[in-house]
Amino acid sequence: MFDDARVSWRHATISFDGRSWVIEDHGSTNGTFVQTGRVQRSEIGPGSAVHLGNANDGPRLSLSGAAPAVARPQPQPFAAQGAGGSGRSQAPAPQPPVAQQPAPQQGWQQAPPAIPQQQGAPAMASGGGAGAPPVYGDRSPTTFHQFSIGRVMRIGRALDNELVVSDLQVSRHHAEFHSTPDGRMEIRDLGSHNGTYVNGQPISKGGTAVLDANDIVGVGHSTFRIVGDRLEEFVDTGEVSFSARRLTVTVDGGKQILKDVSFGVPEKSVIAVIGPSGSGKSTLLKALTGYRPANEGEVLYDNRNLYKQFAELRQRIGLVPQDDILHKELTVKKALKYAAKLRFPADTTAQERDDRIDEVLRELKLDIHKDKKVTSLSGGQRKRVSVALELLTKPSLIFLDEPTSGLDPGMDRDVMQLLRGLADDGRTVLVVTHSVAELALCDKLLVMAPGGSVAYFGPPEEALNFFGYDTWADVFSAFENYRDYDWAGRWKGSQHYQMYAADIDAIAPQSVQMPPMQVMKPKKPQSWGSQLLTLVRRYVSVIASDKGFLALTVILPAVLGAVSLLIDSDKTLLVNPINSKTGVPVPNGTATTVLLILAVGACFAGAANSVRELIKERVIYERERAVGLSRSAYLMSKVVVLGMITVLQGLMVGLIGFSSRTIPDQGVVLGHSTLFELCIPIMGLGFTSMMFGLVISSLVKTSEKTMPLLVMFAIIQVVFTGCLFTLNGAVGVNQVSFLMPSRWAVGAAGATLDFNNIAPNVDDPTKTDPLWDHTAGAWTMDMAALIVIGVICGFLVARFLRRHEPEVMRK
């Protein structure tokens, strides 16, 4: 690694081709020179004058010795690194031990195996990127722009900007540099959608920030620094280092579930994380992505503190959860279209989004499947689509959680080869997995021990030898049988630790005890209204693609309404039947029975529509929330679409149940529109029950738990309608009934039908229920209470949704 700005991050590679040593330039900015001549590839030997970056005074490579004998194994290539980076290829790996440890059944009867002794250590440690200089200190800028004092330099995606940035994360006119009267420079945001950042912190939309020396301005995947009269641009092309330093996560009660985890990831590499259950893999993933920051330690994205600059750097990180982050009812291209619409700025055109989608589909070989529904794809293909969704925004660092879970060995290999290809194309990939079949495709392997500590980090081909076993099954059995063994101490006392992690662990974090992060209000690529419209359109498309759900939305209210017709339809709902012998009106129990059936039907239909909607999309919501989705827009899209469906169902139930019966000619509120006045409470009850269903869906952890709660909700509504027994006057019970939507809906319909006369109190006819008074005031109060309950449910859902968001995003 060379501390010289003229040396590129990945400058050149020296390797032995079996005959001689050769040096090959990797497209470096300032070139590689042999004997003062710039070369792309050249043979070298003892006495060759090799300079990097400049033929005269650039860093010189001194070569001595001779090529190894033919009989010796071919040396591994190593990369001539520039400032701040390291290549995939490392120094020659240590030779395996002469003797293997005994088989697990024999060697672990008393204690874990000793660390296998190495027969030689490499000349240099594995480069994790942790010891690199600050990212903007010595790295060569991608581009220089001459800046004249007094001149305004505007940045954006449109071609009429002085500085054009070809990045869909950047607005057409994003920000501008200009000088202040005192000669200083400032950056002004031009109402950008994804924000303008100074040293990783967002400035207000349309706001300005005065720049000091060495301040860094972030715009999309580009960053800028003003040096004198020159504007230096650094483009994040994906070749970034990534490291974790002494991460520790402590939960309530002081229990540590992640203990002092350190490792470094070189650019363009694949790192696998494996370990038994309870080893903290999921916690580590949340800490590395910033979803749940570690209590101690730091995560460095290209030597930038991810936690402190999460607002900006989150746009450069992709996360593919274990569950698919797609609506399986949509086609591949339509699912990606809605995702692109939500993630890209509002000023991107449909053509720009389509071009990017087609580019990603071609890269992942999904273009032949673009018109297929996601649900019709194989498990491996669905995982590719999830990766495609994340690649839309060109992340430099991609995390995957159990991407091969549930896949057969062939698909397992395909997915891992896909990840290998993503890294080779210039990205850094970290994958948490239980599969050990394809670890050879990875550059580094991180093995977590029970309790959340590191048991091994290094090349995967050396891992089994390190543990002293022949199979990973034996290693995992050892973890289980010796959970109290000091695996971390064993690791830190090994030569592998000195080779692959000591340099990272030796550098103390900038702040050992991380202060609580300030809650961040994420920038929204789209306005609230635009997000709502996109979400509504997507939800309608999902429902329209589900033929079974569409059929059920029609059949269910029709059946529930028709059931009420089985009740004696000769009896009127308006007046009491007249005793033909005495001519005296008698109570009409049929009226309350019919209304009870209609109310229960509306409750069940409304809650059934929504009770699974949030739980089945929880993973999708969590990921979209992390990239700027508005919580209220998401919730409102559910309320709008499901509300319309439920209200129409309630109207159908009411029309079927009431239209064939005798009803009052005059309502208490709508005059002669009595039928509609009776349907409104049923529609309102269905809507409020739908909101109750959303509350249930936001609380449960699995879809299986929704059905028992749905049944319980429906039964409770039956009890508290007031149709089975008298509620008014029942101390305690009546007060509890005020919390139930069925109580108020039946009360409003009962006010229209004058239930106090049709179904008087059996014990004391003089006692009337004020909710059933045949007045406009009683009807209005009942409906207002029904609406208030629905609003309260909406507030509760919004609060409960916070629990399923990245911790850093909650507000």
PDB file of N, CA, C and O in Angstrom, residues 356-403:
ATOM      1  N   ARG A 356     -33.029   1.982 -16.882  1.00  0.00           N
ATOM      2  CA  ARG A 356     -32.265   1.421 -15.773  1.00  0.00           C
ATOM      3  C   ARG A 356     -32.759   0.008 -15.411  1.00  0.00           C
ATOM      4  O   ARG A 356     -31.961  -0.889 -15.136  1.00  0.00           O
ATOM      5  N   ILE A 357     -34.056  -0.186 -15.453  1.00  0.00           N
ATOM      6  CA  ILE A 357     -34.623  -1.514 -15.166  1.00  0.00           C
ATOM      7  C   ILE A 357     -34.140  -2.524 -16.190  1.00  0.00           C
ATOM      8  O   ILE A 357     -33.716  -3.637 -15.849  1.00  0.00           O
ATOM      9  N   ASP A 358     -34.199  -2.154 -17.457  1.00  0.00           N
ATOM     10  CA  ASP A 358     -33.748  -3.078 -18.511  1.00  0.00           C
ATOM     11  C   ASP A 358     -32.263  -3.395 -18.368  1.00  0.00           C
ATOM     12  O   ASP A 358     -31.837  -4.532 -18.606  1.00  0.00           O
ATOM     13  N   GLU A 359     -31.487  -2.397 -17.955  1.00  0.00           N
ATOM     14  CA  GLU A 359     -30.053  -2.613 -17.771  1.00  0.00           C
ATOM     15  C   GLU A 359     -29.797  -3.639 -16.666  1.00  0.00           C
ATOM     16  O   GLU A 359     -28.971  -4.551 -16.824  1.00  0.00           O
ATOM     17  N   VAL A 360     -30.516  -3.516 -15.569  1.00  0.00           N
ATOM     18  CA  VAL A 360     -30.335  -4.451 -14.455  1.00  0.00           C
ATOM     19  C   VAL A 360     -30.829  -5.841 -14.833  1.00  0.00           C
ATOM     20  O   VAL A 360     -30.191  -6.849 -14.504  1.00  0.00           O
ATOM     21  N   LEU A 361     -31.942  -5.911 -15.537  1.00  0.00           N
ATOM     22  CA  LEU A 361     -32.468  -7.218 -15.941  1.00  0.00           C
ATOM     23  C   LEU A 361     -31.495  -7.944 -16.863  1.00  0.00           C
ATOM     24  O   LEU A 361     -31.312  -9.162 -16.753  1.00  0.00           O
ATOM     25  N   ARG A 362     -30.866  -7.203 -17.754  1.00  0.00           N
ATOM     26  CA  ARG A 362     -29.873  -7.834 -18.633  1.00  0.00           C
ATOM     27  C   ARG A 362     -28.661  -8.300 -17.838  1.00  0.00           C
ATOM     28  O   ARG A 362     -28.122  -9.390 -18.086  1.00  0.00           O
ATOM     29  N   GLU A 363     -28.233  -7.479 -16.898  1.00  0.00           N
ATOM     30  CA  GLU A 363     -27.052  -7.837 -16.113  1.00  0.00           C
ATOM     31  C   GLU A 363     -27.277  -9.126 -15.333  1.00  0.00           C
ATOM     32  O   GLU A 363     -26.373  -9.966 -15.227  1.00  0.00           O
ATOM     33  N   LEU A 364     -28.486  -9.324 -14.817  1.00  0.00           N
ATOM     34  CA  LEU A 364     -28.780 -10.505 -14.004  1.00  0.00           C
ATOM     35  C   LEU A 364     -29.443 -11.615 -14.819  1.00  0.00           C
ATOM     36  O   LEU A 364     -29.934 -12.590 -14.249  1.00  0.00           O
ATOM     37  N   LYS A 365     -29.480 -11.428 -16.137  1.00  0.00           N
ATOM     38  CA  LYS A 365     -30.056 -12.442 -17.039  1.00  0.00           C
ATOM     39  C   LYS A 365     -31.515 -12.746 -16.685  1.00  0.00           C
ATOM     40  O   LYS A 365     -31.959 -13.902 -16.698  1.00  0.00           O
ATOM     41  N   LEU A 366     -32.243 -11.692 -16.387  1.00  0.00           N
ATOM     42  CA  LEU A 366     -33.660 -11.820 -16.062  1.00  0.00           C
ATOM     43  C   LEU A 366     -34.556 -11.240 -17.142  1.00  0.00           C
ATOM     44  O   LEU A 366     -35.786 -11.250 -17.000  1.00  0.00           O
ATOM     45  N   ASP A 367     -33.949 -10.721 -18.220  1.00  0.00           N
ATOM     46  CA  ASP A 367     -34.753 -10.073 -19.248  1.00  0.00           C
ATOM     47  C   ASP A 367     -35.737 -11.029 -19.908  1.00  0.00           C
ATOM     48  O   ASP A 367     -36.807 -10.617 -20.353  1.00  0.00           O
ATOM     49  N   ILE A 368     -35.406 -12.324 -19.943  1.00  0.00           N
ATOM     50  CA  ILE A 368     -36.331 -13.289 -20.561  1.00  0.00           C
ATOM     51  C   ILE A 368     -37.491 -13.618 -19.624  1.00  0.00           C
ATOM     52  O   ILE A 368     -38.470 -14.244 -20.046  1.00  0.00           O
ATOM     53  N   HIS A 369     -37.402 -13.202 -18.360  1.00  0.00           N
ATOM     54  CA  HIS A 369     -38.469 -13.490 -17.386  1.00  0.00           C
ATOM     55  C   HIS A 369     -39.241 -12.237 -16.993  1.00  0.00           C
ATOM     56  O   HIS A 369     -40.068 -12.288 -16.083  1.00  0.00           O
ATOM     57  N   LYS A 370     -38.999 -11.111 -17.658  1.00  0.00           N
ATOM     58  CA  LYS A 370     -39.525  -9.840 -17.171  1.00  0.00           C
ATOM     59  C   LYS A 370     -41.054  -9.779 -17.191  1.00  0.00           C
ATOM     60  O   LYS A 370     -41.646  -9.027 -16.408  1.00  0.00           O
ATOM     61  N   ASP A 371     -41.706 -10.551 -18.057  1.00  0.00           N
ATOM     62  CA  ASP A 371     -43.163 -10.503 -18.147  1.00  0.00           C
ATOM     63  C   ASP A 371     -43.835 -11.631 -17.382  1.00  0.00           C
ATOM     64  O   ASP A 371     -45.053 -11.819 -17.470  1.00  0.00           O
ATOM     65  N   LYS A 372     -43.051 -12.391 -16.627  1.00  0.00           N
ATOM     66  CA  LYS A 372     -43.611 -13.464 -15.805  1.00  0.00           C
ATOM     67  C   LYS A 372     -43.953 -12.932 -14.423  1.00  0.00           C
ATOM     68  O   LYS A 372     -43.290 -12.027 -13.904  1.00  0.00           O
ATOM     69  N   LYS A 373     -44.979 -13.500 -13.801  1.00  0.00           N
ATOM     70  CA  LYS A 373     -45.281 -13.142 -12.424  1.00  0.00           C
ATOM     71  C   LYS A 373     -44.179 -13.673 -11.508  1.00  0.00           C
ATOM     72  O   LYS A 373     -43.633 -14.750 -11.732  1.00  0.00           O
ATOM     73  N   VAL A 374     -43.877 -12.912 -10.487  1.00  0.00           N
ATOM     74  CA  VAL A 374     -42.809 -13.311  -9.566  1.00  0.00           C
ATOM     75  C   VAL A 374     -43.111 -14.660  -8.939  1.00  0.00           C
ATOM     76  O   VAL A 374     -42.219 -15.492  -8.748  1.00  0.00           O
ATOM     77  N   THR A 375     -44.386 -14.911  -8.659  1.00  0.00           N
ATOM     78  CA  THR A 375     -44.759 -16.170  -8.012  1.00  0.00           C
ATOM     79  C   THR A 375     -44.510 -17.383  -8.895  1.00  0.00           C
ATOM     80  O   THR A 375     -44.428 -18.511  -8.406  1.00  0.00           O
ATOM     81  N   SER A 376     -44.384 -17.181 -10.208  1.00  0.00           N
ATOM     82  CA  SER A 376     -44.161 -18.306 -11.119  1.00  0.00           C
ATOM     83  C   SER A 376     -42.679 -18.642 -11.289  1.00  0.00           C
ATOM     84  O   SER A 376     -42.350 -19.638 -11.938  1.00  0.00           O
ATOM     85  N   LEU A 377     -41.800 -17.841 -10.716  1.00  0.00           N
ATOM     86  CA  LEU A 377     -40.369 -18.065 -10.860  1.00  0.00           C
ATOM     87  C   LEU A 377     -39.869 -19.087  -9.844  1.00  0.00           C
ATOM     88  O   LEU A 377     -40.503 -19.320  -8.803  1.00  0.00           O
ATOM     89  N   SER A 378     -38.728 -19.667 -10.125  1.00  0.00           N
ATOM     90  CA  SER A 378     -38.096 -20.580  -9.172  1.00  0.00           C
ATOM     91  C   SER A 378     -37.512 -19.773  -8.017  1.00  0.00           C
ATOM     92  O   SER A 378     -37.407 -18.536  -8.081  1.00  0.00           O
ATOM     93  N   GLY A 379     -37.127 -20.476  -6.953  1.00  0.00           N
ATOM     94  CA  GLY A 379     -36.585 -19.781  -5.788  1.00  0.00           C
ATOM     95  C   GLY A 379     -35.351 -18.981  -6.115  1.00  0.00           C
ATOM     96  O   GLY A 379     -35.182 -17.846  -5.650  1.00  0.00           O
ATOM     97  N   GLY A 380     -34.454 -19.549  -6.922  1.00  0.00           N
ATOM     98  CA  GLY A 380     -33.247 -18.828  -7.294  1.00  0.00           C
ATOM     99  C   GLY A 380     -33.534 -17.610  -8.149  1.00  0.00           C
ATOM    100  O   GLY A 380     -32.907 -16.556  -7.995  1.00  0.00           O
ATOM    101  N   GLN A 381     -34.508 -17.728  -9.055  1.00  0.00           N
ATOM    102  CA  GLN A 381     -34.865 -16.596  -9.902  1.00  0.00           C
ATOM    103  C   GLN A 381     -35.512 -15.481  -9.084  1.00  0.00           C
ATOM    104  O   GLN A 381     -35.264 -14.297  -9.326  1.00  0.00           O
ATOM    105  N   ARG A 382     -36.348 -15.851  -8.100  1.00  0.00           N
ATOM    106  CA  ARG A 382     -36.955 -14.827  -7.241  1.00  0.00           C
ATOM    107  C   ARG A 382     -35.884 -14.074  -6.461  1.00  0.00           C
ATOM    108  O   ARG A 382     -35.980 -12.863  -6.264  1.00  0.00           O
ATOM    109  N   LYS A 383     -34.872 -14.806  -6.026  1.00  0.00           N
ATOM    110  CA  LYS A 383     -33.792 -14.136  -5.303  1.00  0.00           C
ATOM    111  C   LYS A 383     -33.045 -13.182  -6.229  1.00  0.00           C
ATOM    112  O   LYS A 383     -32.624 -12.090  -5.810  1.00  0.00           O
ATOM    113  N   ARG A 384     -32.888 -13.562  -7.480  1.00  0.00           N
ATOM    114  CA  ARG A 384     -32.253 -12.657  -8.453  1.00  0.00           C
ATOM    115  C   ARG A 384     -33.079 -11.388  -8.624  1.00  0.00           C
ATOM    116  O   ARG A 384     -32.539 -10.291  -8.762  1.00  0.00           O
ATOM    117  N   VAL A 385     -34.405 -11.523  -8.617  1.00  0.00           N
ATOM    118  CA  VAL A 385     -35.263 -10.348  -8.773  1.00  0.00           C
ATOM    119  C   VAL A 385     -35.112  -9.434  -7.553  1.00  0.00           C
ATOM    120  O   VAL A 385     -35.082  -8.207  -7.683  1.00  0.00           O
ATOM    121  N   SER A 386     -35.000 -10.021  -6.360  1.00  0.00           N
ATOM    122  CA  SER A 386     -34.783  -9.213  -5.160  1.00  0.00           C
ATOM    123  C   SER A 386     -33.455  -8.463  -5.252  1.00  0.00           C
ATOM    124  O   SER A 386     -33.357  -7.295  -4.860  1.00  0.00           O
ATOM    125  N   VAL A 387     -32.436  -9.137  -5.763  1.00  0.00           N
ATOM    126  CA  VAL A 387     -31.141  -8.472  -5.959  1.00  0.00           C
ATOM    127  C   VAL A 387     -31.279  -7.368  -7.006  1.00  0.00           C
ATOM    128  O   VAL A 387     -30.720  -6.272  -6.858  1.00  0.00           O
ATOM    129  N   ALA A 388     -32.038  -7.643  -8.072  1.00  0.00           N
ATOM    130  CA  ALA A 388     -32.240  -6.643  -9.128  1.00  0.00           C
ATOM    131  C   ALA A 388     -32.881  -5.381  -8.567  1.00  0.00           C
ATOM    132  O   ALA A 388     -32.516  -4.255  -8.939  1.00  0.00           O
ATOM    133  N   LEU A 389     -33.829  -5.553  -7.662  1.00  0.00           N
ATOM    134  CA  LEU A 389     -34.491  -4.396  -7.064  1.00  0.00           C
ATOM    135  C   LEU A 389     -33.471  -3.509  -6.348  1.00  0.00           C
ATOM    136  O   LEU A 389     -33.512  -2.275  -6.447  1.00  0.00           O
ATOM    137  N   GLU A 390     -32.536  -4.151  -5.630  1.00  0.00           N
ATOM    138  CA  GLU A 390     -31.530  -3.376  -4.904  1.00  0.00           C
ATOM    139  C   GLU A 390     -30.522  -2.734  -5.848  1.00  0.00           C
ATOM    140  O   GLU A 390     -29.985  -1.656  -5.568  1.00  0.00           O
ATOM    141  N   LEU A 391     -30.244  -3.392  -6.976  1.00  0.00           N
ATOM    142  CA  LEU A 391     -29.251  -2.857  -7.909  1.00  0.00           C
ATOM    143  C   LEU A 391     -29.749  -1.654  -8.683  1.00  0.00           C
ATOM    144  O   LEU A 391     -28.961  -0.980  -9.347  1.00  0.00           O
ATOM    145  N   LEU A 392     -31.032  -1.364  -8.614  1.00  0.00           N
ATOM    146  CA  LEU A 392     -31.572  -0.219  -9.362  1.00  0.00           C
ATOM    147  C   LEU A 392     -30.833   1.065  -9.013  1.00  0.00           C
ATOM    148  O   LEU A 392     -30.559   1.892  -9.887  1.00  0.00           O
ATOM    149  N   THR A 393     -30.504   1.236  -7.748  1.00  0.00           N
ATOM    150  CA  THR A 393     -29.860   2.483  -7.305  1.00  0.00           C
ATOM    151  C   THR A 393     -28.343   2.377  -7.277  1.00  0.00           C
ATOM    152  O   THR A 393     -27.677   3.242  -6.712  1.00  0.00           O
ATOM    153  N   LYS A 394     -27.781   1.328  -7.868  1.00  0.00           N
ATOM    154  CA  LYS A 394     -26.328   1.130  -7.987  1.00  0.00           C
ATOM    155  C   LYS A 394     -25.605   1.207  -6.639  1.00  0.00           C
ATOM    156  O   LYS A 394     -24.704   2.024  -6.447  1.00  0.00           O
ATOM    157  N   PRO A 395     -25.974   0.353  -5.693  1.00  0.00           N
ATOM    158  CA  PRO A 395     -25.267   0.365  -4.412  1.00  0.00           C
ATOM    159  C   PRO A 395     -23.850  -0.161  -4.568  1.00  0.00           C
ATOM    160  O   PRO A 395     -23.582  -1.033  -5.398  1.00  0.00           O
ATOM    161  N   SER A 396     -22.940   0.347  -3.770  1.00  0.00           N
ATOM    162  CA  SER A 396     -21.556  -0.113  -3.786  1.00  0.00           C
ATOM    163  C   SER A 396     -21.360  -1.304  -2.858  1.00  0.00           C
ATOM    164  O   SER A 396     -20.461  -2.116  -3.050  1.00  0.00           O
ATOM    165  N   LEU A 397     -22.196  -1.386  -1.837  1.00  0.00           N
ATOM    166  CA  LEU A 397     -22.087  -2.436  -0.829  1.00  0.00           C
ATOM    167  C   LEU A 397     -23.439  -3.126  -0.725  1.00  0.00           C
ATOM    168  O   LEU A 397     -24.469  -2.466  -0.541  1.00  0.00           O
ATOM    169  N   ILE A 398     -23.453  -4.450  -0.863  1.00  0.00           N
ATOM    170  CA  ILE A 398     -24.700  -5.215  -0.851  1.00  0.00           C
ATOM    171  C   ILE A 398     -24.637  -6.253   0.262  1.00  0.00           C
ATOM    172  O   ILE A 398     -23.691  -7.039   0.334  1.00  0.00           O
ATOM    173  N   PHE A 399     -25.659  -6.255   1.115  1.00  0.00           N
ATOM    174  CA  PHE A 399     -25.798  -7.254   2.169  1.00  0.00           C
ATOM    175  C   PHE A 399     -26.941  -8.200   1.796  1.00  0.00           C
ATOM    176  O   PHE A 399     -27.977  -7.748   1.296  1.00  0.00           O
ATOM    177  N   LEU A 400     -26.750  -9.473   2.063  1.00  0.00           N
ATOM    178  CA  LEU A 400     -27.792 -10.461   1.810  1.00  0.00           C
ATOM    179  C   LEU A 400     -27.937 -11.346   3.045  1.00  0.00           C
ATOM    180  O   LEU A 400     -26.947 -11.831   3.598  1.00  0.00           O
ATOM    181  N   ASP A 401     -29.172 -11.543   3.459  1.00  0.00           N
ATOM    182  CA  ASP A 401     -29.465 -12.366   4.622  1.00  0.00           C
ATOM    183  C   ASP A 401     -30.076 -13.685   4.167  1.00  0.00           C
ATOM    184  O   ASP A 401     -31.202 -13.712   3.660  1.00  0.00           O
ATOM    185  N   GLU A 402     -29.326 -14.758   4.317  1.00  0.00           N
ATOM    186  CA  GLU A 402     -29.782 -16.106   3.968  1.00  0.00           C
ATOM    187  C   GLU A 402     -30.373 -16.166   2.547  1.00  0.00           C
ATOM    188  O   GLU A 402     -31.516 -16.594   2.360  1.00  0.00           O
ATOM    189  N   PRO A 403     -29.645 -15.756   1.530  1.00  0.00           N
ATOM    190  CA  PRO A 403     -30.223 -15.760   0.175  1.00  0.00           C
ATOM    191  C   PRO A 403     -30.462 -17.158  -0.379  1.00  0.00           C
ATOM    192  O   PRO A 403     -31.238 -17.314  -1.314  1.00  0.00           O
TER     193      PRO A 403
END
